[in-house]
Amino acid sequence: MNNKVMCLAGDGIGPEIMGQAKRLINYLNQKTTFYIEMIDCDFGGIAIEKGKTAFPSATKEMLDAVDAVLLSAIGDHRYDNEKYTPERALLDLRKELELFINIRPIKTHSKIAHLTSYRKEVIKDIDLIFFRELSSGAYFGKPREINENEAIDTIYYSNEEITRIVKVAFEFCLQEQKKLTSVDKANVLATSKKWRSIVDKIAQDYPDVKYDHHLVDSFALELALNPSQFQVIVTDNLFGDILSDQAASFLGSLGMLASCSHGNRISLYEPGHGSALAIAGKNLANPIAMLKSVAMMYQHSFNQIDIAKKIYDAIDKTLADEIFTIDLNNSNYVMCDEFVDSFLERIDL
Ligand code: IPM
Ligand code: MN
């Protein structure tokens, strides 16, 4: 039986990034005994362009037949005024797969420290992992409405929704012997007050895990001032979205932010960057977030830890050889596909 991955190329730079992911998977299909079959499906603005909805029913049905989903990026201004936007389709995909855990690792690479806007001392030794709650909060709460005179969003969290993500984060910290930081806005928001009390309650079952609470505003400041003090961060959907982008600045570019999402069905792997319409079709995008997301897929969905490690190592080697895309170094850069040429040469199989 083949291992099947649904590929959602999506919009903007999505197709070119997916093209590079496929080169990697095809290469591994040839060079290893582990074979992945890739199944393309329509999703996002591209699906609307083809006369379908942003989340076509054929794509939804195919979710039952695959082992994992790989998604590049969705979003296109041409569809911002659609009733059903590509972004909403992404949220529905997350909902459909009951993905409540979004993991975004941020680890600094010494060879690119000088390409970031931080001093070397500030960002050396950063090894952060975000556990972002992905299935609830401000993204899904109802009512959500907009009319000529007013707009309303709702932040909703049930005990169960908070408990399950917080437990996953504590469990991870226990296994990895890491310190947990929970981020909320408990001085203002009811959902955050509940979040904080649930964290305190669950912590009693994990006496060996050190943890603390931070308010999101001062956390954002601390994160910029002294990021290496943090290890594992658990937070809600909206704060996790914002803070993980902020933390991607330690990597020099959002094009470096990989992510995976788990829940009660199959997992989803997607770079944290968007569709970057301004550079779409120009072969300028940074493929690293995608390559790392593919590595996470081999690791988490298929337990191919060796292959995942080889992907990470090859990315490190390529960066160590000072091969960069334009987002990292605009005075000396290679094109997206050239980066992947160099990266594939460095995979040690
Ligand atoms: C992300 C993105 C999405 C989000 C958008 C595209 C809906 O920013 O994955 O971080 O807000 O979750
Ligand atoms: Mn985001």
PDB file of N, CA, C and O and ligand atoms in Angstrom, residues 94 104 132 139 241, ligand 1:
ATOM      1  N   ARG A  94      -8.742  23.081   8.332  1.00  0.00           N
ATOM      2  CA  ARG A  94      -8.228  22.788   9.678  1.00  0.00           C
ATOM      3  C   ARG A  94      -9.333  22.205  10.554  1.00  0.00           C
ATOM      4  O   ARG A  94      -9.109  21.284  11.334  1.00  0.00           O
ATOM      5  N   ARG A 104       5.146  25.155  15.549  1.00  0.00           N
ATOM      6  CA  ARG A 104       6.025  26.007  14.733  1.00  0.00           C
ATOM      7  C   ARG A 104       7.382  26.155  15.424  1.00  0.00           C
ATOM      8  O   ARG A 104       7.509  26.920  16.379  1.00  0.00           O
ATOM      9  N   ARG A 132       0.547  26.339  19.046  1.00  0.00           N
ATOM     10  CA  ARG A 132      -0.573  27.255  18.839  1.00  0.00           C
ATOM     11  C   ARG A 132      -1.878  26.464  18.774  1.00  0.00           C
ATOM     12  O   ARG A 132      -1.976  25.509  17.992  1.00  0.00           O
ATOM     13  N   TYR A 139     -10.771  32.835  15.698  1.00  0.00           N
ATOM     14  CA  TYR A 139     -10.900  32.432  14.297  1.00  0.00           C
ATOM     15  C   TYR A 139     -12.249  31.777  13.996  1.00  0.00           C
ATOM     16  O   TYR A 139     -12.670  31.735  12.849  1.00  0.00           O
ATOM     17  N   ASP A 241      -0.748  32.963  16.153  1.00  0.00           N
ATOM     18  CA  ASP A 241      -0.556  33.425  14.775  1.00  0.00           C
ATOM     19  C   ASP A 241       0.413  34.605  14.756  1.00  0.00           C
ATOM     20  O   ASP A 241       1.401  34.618  14.017  1.00  0.00           O
TER      21      ASP A 241
HETATM   22  C1  IPM B   1      -1.090  31.189   9.246  1.00  0.00           C
HETATM   23  C2  IPM B   1      -1.841  32.151   8.355  1.00  0.00           C
HETATM   24  C3  IPM B   1      -3.323  31.846   8.416  1.00  0.00           C
HETATM   25  C4  IPM B   1      -3.764  32.036   9.860  1.00  0.00           C
HETATM   26  C5  IPM B   1      -4.193  32.678   7.461  1.00  0.00           C
HETATM   27  C6  IPM B   1      -3.721  32.573   6.033  1.00  0.00           C
HETATM   28  C7  IPM B   1      -5.644  32.306   7.555  1.00  0.00           C
HETATM   29  O1  IPM B   1      -1.558  33.455   8.707  1.00  0.00           O
HETATM   30  O2  IPM B   1      -1.170  29.976   8.983  1.00  0.00           O
HETATM   31  O3  IPM B   1      -0.426  31.625  10.170  1.00  0.00           O
HETATM   32  O4  IPM B   1      -4.078  33.164  10.274  1.00  0.00           O
HETATM   33  O5  IPM B   1      -3.810  31.041  10.582  1.00  0.00           O
END
